[in-house]
Coordinates of N, CA, C and O in Angstrom, one line a residue:
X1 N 21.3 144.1 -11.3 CA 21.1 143.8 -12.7 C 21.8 142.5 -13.0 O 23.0 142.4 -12.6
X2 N 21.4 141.6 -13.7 CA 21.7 140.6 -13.6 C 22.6 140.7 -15.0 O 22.2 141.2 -16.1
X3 N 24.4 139.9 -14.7 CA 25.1 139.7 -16.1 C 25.0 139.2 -17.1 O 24.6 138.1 -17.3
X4 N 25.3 140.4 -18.3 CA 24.7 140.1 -19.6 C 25.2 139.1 -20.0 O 26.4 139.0 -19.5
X5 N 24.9 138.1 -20.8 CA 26.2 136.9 -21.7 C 27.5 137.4 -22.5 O 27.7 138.4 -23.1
X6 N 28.1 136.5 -22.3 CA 28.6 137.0 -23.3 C 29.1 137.7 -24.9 O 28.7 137.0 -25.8
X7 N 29.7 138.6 -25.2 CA 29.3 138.6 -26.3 C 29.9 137.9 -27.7 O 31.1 137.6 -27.8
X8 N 28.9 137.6 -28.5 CA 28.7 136.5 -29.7 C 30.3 136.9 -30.4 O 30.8 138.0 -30.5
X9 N 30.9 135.8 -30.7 CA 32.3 136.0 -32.0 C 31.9 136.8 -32.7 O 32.7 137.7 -33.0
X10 N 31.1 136.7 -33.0 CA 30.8 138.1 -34.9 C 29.6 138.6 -34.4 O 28.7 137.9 -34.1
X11 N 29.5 140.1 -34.3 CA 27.7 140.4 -34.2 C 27.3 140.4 -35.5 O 26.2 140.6 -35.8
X12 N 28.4 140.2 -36.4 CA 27.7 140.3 -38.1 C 26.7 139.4 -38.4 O 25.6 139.5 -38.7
X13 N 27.8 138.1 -38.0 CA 26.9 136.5 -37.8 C 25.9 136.7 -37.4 O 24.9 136.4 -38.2
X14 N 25.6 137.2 -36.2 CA 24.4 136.8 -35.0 C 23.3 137.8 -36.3 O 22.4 137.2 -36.9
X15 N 23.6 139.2 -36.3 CA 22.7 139.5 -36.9 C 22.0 138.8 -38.1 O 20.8 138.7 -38.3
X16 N 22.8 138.5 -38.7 CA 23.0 138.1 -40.2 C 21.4 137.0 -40.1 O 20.4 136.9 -40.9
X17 N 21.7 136.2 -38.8 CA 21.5 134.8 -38.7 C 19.8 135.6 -37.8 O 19.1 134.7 -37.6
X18 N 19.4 136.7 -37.4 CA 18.7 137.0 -36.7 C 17.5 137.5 -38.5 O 16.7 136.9 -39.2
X19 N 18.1 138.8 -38.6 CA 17.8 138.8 -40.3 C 17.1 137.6 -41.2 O 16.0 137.7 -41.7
X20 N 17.8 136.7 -41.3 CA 17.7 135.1 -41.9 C 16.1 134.8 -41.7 O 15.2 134.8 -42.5
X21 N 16.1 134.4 -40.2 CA 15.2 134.0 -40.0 C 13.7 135.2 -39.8 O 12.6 134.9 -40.2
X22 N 13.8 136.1 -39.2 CA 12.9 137.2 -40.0 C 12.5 136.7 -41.0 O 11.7 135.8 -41.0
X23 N 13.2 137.3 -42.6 CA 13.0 137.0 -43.7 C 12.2 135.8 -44.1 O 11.3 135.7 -44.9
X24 N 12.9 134.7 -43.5 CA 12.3 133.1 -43.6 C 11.0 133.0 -43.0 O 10.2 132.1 -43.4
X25 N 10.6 134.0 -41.8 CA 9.6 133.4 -41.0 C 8.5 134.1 -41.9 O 7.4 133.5 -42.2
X26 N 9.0 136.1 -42.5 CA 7.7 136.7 -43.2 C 7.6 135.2 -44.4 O 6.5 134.7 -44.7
X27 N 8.5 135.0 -44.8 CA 7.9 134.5 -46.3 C 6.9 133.2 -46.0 O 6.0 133.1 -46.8
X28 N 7.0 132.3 -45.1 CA 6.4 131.7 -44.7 C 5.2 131.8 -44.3 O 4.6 130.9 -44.0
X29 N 4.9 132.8 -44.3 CA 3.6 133.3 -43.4 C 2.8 133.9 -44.3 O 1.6 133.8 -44.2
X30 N 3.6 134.8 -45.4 CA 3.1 134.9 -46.5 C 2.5 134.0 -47.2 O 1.6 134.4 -47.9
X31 N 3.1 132.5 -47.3 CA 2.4 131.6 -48.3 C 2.0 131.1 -47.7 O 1.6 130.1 -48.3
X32 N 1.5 131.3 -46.2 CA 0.1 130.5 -45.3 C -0.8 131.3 -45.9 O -1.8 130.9 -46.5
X33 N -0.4 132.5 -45.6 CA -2.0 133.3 -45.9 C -2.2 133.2 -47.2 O -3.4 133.1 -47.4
X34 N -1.5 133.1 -48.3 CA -2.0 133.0 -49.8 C -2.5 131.5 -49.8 O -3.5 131.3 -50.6
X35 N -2.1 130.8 -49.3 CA -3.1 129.5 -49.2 C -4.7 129.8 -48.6 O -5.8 129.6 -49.1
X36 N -4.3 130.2 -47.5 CA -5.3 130.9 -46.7 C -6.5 131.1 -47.5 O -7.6 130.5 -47.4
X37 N -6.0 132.3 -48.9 CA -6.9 133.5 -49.8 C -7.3 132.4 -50.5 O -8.5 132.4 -50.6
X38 N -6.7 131.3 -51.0 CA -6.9 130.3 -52.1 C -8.1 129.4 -51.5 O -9.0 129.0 -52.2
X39 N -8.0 129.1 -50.2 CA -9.0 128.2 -49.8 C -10.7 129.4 -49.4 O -11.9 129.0 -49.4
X40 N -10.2 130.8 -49.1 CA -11.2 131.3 -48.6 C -12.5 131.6 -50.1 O -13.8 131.7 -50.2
X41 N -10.9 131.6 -51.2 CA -11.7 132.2 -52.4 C -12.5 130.9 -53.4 O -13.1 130.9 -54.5
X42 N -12.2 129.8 -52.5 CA -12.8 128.8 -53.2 C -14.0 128.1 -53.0 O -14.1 128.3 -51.8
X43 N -15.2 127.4 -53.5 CA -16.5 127.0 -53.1 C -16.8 126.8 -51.7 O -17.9 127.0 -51.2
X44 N -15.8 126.3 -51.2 CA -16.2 125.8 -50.0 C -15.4 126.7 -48.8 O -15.6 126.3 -47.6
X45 N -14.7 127.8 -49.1 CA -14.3 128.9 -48.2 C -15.2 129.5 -46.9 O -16.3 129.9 -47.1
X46 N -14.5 129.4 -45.8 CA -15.1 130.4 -44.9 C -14.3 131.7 -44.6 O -13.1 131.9 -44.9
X47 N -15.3 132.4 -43.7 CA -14.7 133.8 -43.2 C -13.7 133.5 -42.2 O -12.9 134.4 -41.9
X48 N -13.6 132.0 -41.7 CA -12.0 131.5 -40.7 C -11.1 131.9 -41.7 O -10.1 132.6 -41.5
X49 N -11.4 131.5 -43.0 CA -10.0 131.1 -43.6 C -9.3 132.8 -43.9 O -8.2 133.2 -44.0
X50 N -11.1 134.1 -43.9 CA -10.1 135.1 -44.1 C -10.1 135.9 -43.2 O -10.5 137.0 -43.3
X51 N -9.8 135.3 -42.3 CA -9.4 135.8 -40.9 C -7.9 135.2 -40.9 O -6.9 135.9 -40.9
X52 N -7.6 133.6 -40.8 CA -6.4 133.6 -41.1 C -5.5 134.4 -42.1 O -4.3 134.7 -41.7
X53 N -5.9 134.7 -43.5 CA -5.2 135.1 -44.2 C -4.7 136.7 -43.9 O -3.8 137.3 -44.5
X54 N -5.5 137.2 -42.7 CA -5.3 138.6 -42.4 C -4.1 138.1 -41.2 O -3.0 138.7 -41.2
X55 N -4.4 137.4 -40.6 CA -3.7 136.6 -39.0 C -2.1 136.6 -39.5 O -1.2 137.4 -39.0
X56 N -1.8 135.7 -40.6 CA -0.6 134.9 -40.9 C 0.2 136.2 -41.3 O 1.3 136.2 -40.6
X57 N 0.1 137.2 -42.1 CA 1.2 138.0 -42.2 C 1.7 138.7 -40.9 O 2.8 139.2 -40.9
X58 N 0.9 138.8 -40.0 CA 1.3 139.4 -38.6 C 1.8 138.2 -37.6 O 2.4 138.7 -36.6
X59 N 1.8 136.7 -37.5 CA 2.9 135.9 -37.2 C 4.0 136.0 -38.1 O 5.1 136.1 -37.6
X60 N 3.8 136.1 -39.3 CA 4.9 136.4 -39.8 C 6.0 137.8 -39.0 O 7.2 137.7 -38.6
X61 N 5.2 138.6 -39.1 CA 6.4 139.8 -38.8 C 6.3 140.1 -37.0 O 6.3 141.1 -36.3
X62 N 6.3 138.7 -36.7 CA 6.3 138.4 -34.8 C 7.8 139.1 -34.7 O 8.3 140.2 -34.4
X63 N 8.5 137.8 -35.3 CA 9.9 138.0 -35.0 C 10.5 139.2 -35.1 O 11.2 139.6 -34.2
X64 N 10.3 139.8 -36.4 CA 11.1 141.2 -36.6 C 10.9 142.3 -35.3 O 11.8 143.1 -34.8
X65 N 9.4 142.2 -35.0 CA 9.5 142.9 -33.9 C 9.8 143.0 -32.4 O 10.0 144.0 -31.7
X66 N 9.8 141.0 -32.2 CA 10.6 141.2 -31.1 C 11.8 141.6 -31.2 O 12.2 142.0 -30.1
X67 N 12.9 141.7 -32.2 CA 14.0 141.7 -32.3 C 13.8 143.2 -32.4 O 14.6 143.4 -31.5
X68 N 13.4 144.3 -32.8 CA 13.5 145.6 -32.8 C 13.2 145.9 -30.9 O 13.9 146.6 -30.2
X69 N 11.9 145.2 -30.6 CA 11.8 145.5 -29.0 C 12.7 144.9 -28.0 O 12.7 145.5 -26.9
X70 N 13.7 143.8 -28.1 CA 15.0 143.3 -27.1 C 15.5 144.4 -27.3 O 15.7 145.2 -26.4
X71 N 16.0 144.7 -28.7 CA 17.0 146.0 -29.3 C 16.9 147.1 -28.9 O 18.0 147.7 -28.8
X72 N 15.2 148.0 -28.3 CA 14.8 149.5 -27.9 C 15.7 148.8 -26.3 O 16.8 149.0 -25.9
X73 N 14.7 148.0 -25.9 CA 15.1 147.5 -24.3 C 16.5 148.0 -24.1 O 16.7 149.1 -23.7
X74 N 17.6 146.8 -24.7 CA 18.8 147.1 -24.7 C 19.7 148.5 -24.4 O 20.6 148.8 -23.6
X75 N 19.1 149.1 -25.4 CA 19.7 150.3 -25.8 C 19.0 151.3 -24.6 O 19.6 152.4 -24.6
X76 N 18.1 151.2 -23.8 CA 17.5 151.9 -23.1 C 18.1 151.5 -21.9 O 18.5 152.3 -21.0
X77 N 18.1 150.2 -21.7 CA 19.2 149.5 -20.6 C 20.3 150.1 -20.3 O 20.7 150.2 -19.1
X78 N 21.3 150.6 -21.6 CA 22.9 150.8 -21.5 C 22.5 152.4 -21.1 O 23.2 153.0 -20.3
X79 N 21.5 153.0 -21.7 CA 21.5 154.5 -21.4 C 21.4 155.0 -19.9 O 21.9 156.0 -19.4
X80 N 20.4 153.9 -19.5 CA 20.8 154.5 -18.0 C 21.7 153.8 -17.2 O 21.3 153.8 -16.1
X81 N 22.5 153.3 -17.3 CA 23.2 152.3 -16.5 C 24.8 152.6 -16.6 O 25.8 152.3 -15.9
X82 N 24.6 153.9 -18.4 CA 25.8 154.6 -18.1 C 25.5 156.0 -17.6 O 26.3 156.8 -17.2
X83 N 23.9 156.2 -17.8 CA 24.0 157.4 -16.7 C 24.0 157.5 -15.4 O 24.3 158.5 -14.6
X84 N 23.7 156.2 -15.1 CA 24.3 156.0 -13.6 C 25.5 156.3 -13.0 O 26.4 156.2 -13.8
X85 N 26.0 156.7 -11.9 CA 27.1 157.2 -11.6 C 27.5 155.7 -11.1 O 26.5 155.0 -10.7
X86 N 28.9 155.0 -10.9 CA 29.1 153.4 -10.3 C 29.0 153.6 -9.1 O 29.6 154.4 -8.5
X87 N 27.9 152.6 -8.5 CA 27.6 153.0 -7.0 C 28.8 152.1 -6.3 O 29.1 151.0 -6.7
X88 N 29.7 152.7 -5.1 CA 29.8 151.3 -4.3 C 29.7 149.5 -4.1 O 28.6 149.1 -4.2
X89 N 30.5 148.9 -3.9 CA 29.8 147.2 -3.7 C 28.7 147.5 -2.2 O 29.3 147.8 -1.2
X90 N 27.7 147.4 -2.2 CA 26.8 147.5 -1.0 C 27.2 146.2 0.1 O 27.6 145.1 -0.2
X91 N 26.9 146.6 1.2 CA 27.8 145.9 2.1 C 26.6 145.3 2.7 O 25.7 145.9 3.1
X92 N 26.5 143.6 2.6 CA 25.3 143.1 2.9 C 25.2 143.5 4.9 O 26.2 143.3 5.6
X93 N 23.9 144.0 5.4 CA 24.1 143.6 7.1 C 24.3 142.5 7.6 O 23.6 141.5 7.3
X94 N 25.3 142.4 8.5 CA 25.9 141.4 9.6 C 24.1 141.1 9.8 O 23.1 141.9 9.7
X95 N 24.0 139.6 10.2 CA 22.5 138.9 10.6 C 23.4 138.7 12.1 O 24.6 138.5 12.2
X96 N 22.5 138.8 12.9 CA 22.8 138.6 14.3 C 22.9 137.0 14.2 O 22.8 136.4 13.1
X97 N 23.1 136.3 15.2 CA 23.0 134.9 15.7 C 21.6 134.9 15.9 O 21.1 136.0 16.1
X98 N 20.6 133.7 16.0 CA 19.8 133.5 16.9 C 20.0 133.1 18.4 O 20.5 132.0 18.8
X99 N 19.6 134.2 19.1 CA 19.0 133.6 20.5 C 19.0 132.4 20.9 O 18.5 131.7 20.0
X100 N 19.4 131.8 22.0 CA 19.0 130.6 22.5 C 17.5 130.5 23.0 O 17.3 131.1 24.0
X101 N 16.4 129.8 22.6 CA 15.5 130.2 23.4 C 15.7 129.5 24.7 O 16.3 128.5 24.9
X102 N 15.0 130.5 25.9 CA 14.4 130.4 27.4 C 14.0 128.6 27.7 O 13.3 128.0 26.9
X103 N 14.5 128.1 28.6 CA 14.3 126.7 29.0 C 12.9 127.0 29.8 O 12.6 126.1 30.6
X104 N 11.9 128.1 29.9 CA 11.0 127.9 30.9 C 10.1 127.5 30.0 O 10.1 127.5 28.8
X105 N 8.9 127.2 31.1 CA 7.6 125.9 30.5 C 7.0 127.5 30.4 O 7.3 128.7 30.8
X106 N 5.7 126.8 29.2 CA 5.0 127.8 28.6 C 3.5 128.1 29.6 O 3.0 127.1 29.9
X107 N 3.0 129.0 29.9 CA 1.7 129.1 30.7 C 1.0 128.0 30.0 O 1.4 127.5 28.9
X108 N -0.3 127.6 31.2 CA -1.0 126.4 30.8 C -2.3 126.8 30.1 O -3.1 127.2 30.9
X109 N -2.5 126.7 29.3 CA -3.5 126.9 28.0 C -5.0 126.5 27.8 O -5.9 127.0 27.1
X110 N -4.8 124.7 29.1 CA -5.9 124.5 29.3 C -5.9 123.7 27.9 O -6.7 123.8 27.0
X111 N -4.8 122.7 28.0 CA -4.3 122.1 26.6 C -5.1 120.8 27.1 O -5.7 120.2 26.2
X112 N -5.2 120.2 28.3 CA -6.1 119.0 28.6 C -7.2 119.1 28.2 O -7.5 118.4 27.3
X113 N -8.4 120.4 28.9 CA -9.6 120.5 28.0 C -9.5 120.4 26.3 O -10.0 119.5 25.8
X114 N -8.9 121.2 25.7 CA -8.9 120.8 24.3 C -8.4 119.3 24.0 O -8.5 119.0 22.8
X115 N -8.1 118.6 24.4 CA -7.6 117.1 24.4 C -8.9 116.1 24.6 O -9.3 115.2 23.8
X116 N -9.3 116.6 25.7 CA -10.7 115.9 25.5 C -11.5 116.6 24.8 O -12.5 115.9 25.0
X117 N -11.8 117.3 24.2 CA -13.0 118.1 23.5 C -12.6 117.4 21.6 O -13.4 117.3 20.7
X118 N -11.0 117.1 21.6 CA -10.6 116.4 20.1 C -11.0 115.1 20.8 O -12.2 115.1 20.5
X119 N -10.9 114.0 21.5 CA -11.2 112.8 21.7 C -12.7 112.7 21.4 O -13.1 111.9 20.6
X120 N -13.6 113.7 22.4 CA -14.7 113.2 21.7 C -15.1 113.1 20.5 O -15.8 112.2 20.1
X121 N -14.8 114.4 19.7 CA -14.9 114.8 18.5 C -14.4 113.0 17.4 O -14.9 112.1 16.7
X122 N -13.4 113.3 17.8 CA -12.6 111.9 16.9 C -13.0 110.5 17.3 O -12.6 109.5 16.8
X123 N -14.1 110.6 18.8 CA -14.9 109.1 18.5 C -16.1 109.6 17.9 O -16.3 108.8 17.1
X124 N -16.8 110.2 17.8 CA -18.2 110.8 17.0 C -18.0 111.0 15.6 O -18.9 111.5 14.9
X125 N -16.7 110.5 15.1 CA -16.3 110.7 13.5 C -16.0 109.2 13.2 O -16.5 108.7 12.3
X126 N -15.3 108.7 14.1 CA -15.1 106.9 14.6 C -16.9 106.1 14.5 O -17.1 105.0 14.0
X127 N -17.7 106.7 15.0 CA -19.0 106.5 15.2 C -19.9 106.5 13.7 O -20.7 105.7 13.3
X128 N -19.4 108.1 13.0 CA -20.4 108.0 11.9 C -19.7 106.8 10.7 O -20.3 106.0 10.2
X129 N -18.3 107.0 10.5 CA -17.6 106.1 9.8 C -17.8 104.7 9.7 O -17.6 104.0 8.7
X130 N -18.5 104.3 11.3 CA -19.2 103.2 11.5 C -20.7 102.3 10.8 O -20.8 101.2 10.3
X131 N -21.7 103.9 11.0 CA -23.2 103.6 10.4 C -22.6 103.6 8.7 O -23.1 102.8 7.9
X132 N -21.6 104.5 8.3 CA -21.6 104.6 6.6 C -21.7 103.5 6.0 O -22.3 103.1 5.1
X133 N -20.2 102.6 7.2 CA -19.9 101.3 6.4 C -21.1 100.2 6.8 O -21.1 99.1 6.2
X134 N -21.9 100.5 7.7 CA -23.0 99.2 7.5 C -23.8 99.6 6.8 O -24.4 98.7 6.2
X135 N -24.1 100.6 6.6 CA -25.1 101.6 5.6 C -24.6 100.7 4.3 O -25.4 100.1 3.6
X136 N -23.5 100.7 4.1 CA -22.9 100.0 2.4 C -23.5 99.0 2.7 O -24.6 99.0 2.2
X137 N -23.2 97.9 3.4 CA -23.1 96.2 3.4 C -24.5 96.0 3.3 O -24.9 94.8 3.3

């Protein structure tokens, strides 16, 4: 589990300052959407505009809820982690050394045939590369 941060000088503050902006984000979103209503309810209104006006109060209340869902998380975090009993430090396994590998030569593969079978190949690609560029000129 990876270490929590540290924690904040005041959780009053933090909250306080978490609150804050909730409040600031609903009211904001609130007077999107009443703009929203104002443009939808006017001559030239569409059904976008009341679609946003339904949209904006739920970006509005984004925040509040992530903050209630870090908060379940959290709290569901510490519950099992004090119901955990403290395991041991786990003792990583010793990795062996690598092997030296064997100085002997590898069976023969028949790596010459494939050598010539890419030569020809790579003059017959040399060849068409050829006709393309007089083909241009």
């Amino acid at each position: 589990m990876p270490a929590s941060p540290p924690p904040a000088a005041s959780p009053w503050g933090r909250r306080i300052a978490i609150v804050a902006t909730c409040v600031v984000s609903l009211l904001v979103c609130c007077g999107l959407a009443w703009w929203q209503w104002d443009r939808f309810t006017s001559a030239n209104g569409t059904f976008q505009n009341l679609g946003y006006v339904l949209q904006w109060p739920l970006f509005g209340l984004f925040p509040a809820f992530m903050f209630w869902r870090i908060r379940k998380l959290r709290e569901k975090a510490e519950a099992e982690s004090a119901a955990e009993p403290e395991a041991p430090a786990a003792r990583k396994p010793e990795v062996p050394a690598p092997r030296p590998r064997p100085d002997t030569p590898l069976p023969s593969t028949g790596a010459a045939d494939e050598d010539d079978e890419l030569a020809a190949y790579n003059r017959y690609l040399r060849e068409l590369n050829a006709r393309d560029q007089q083909a241009a000129e």
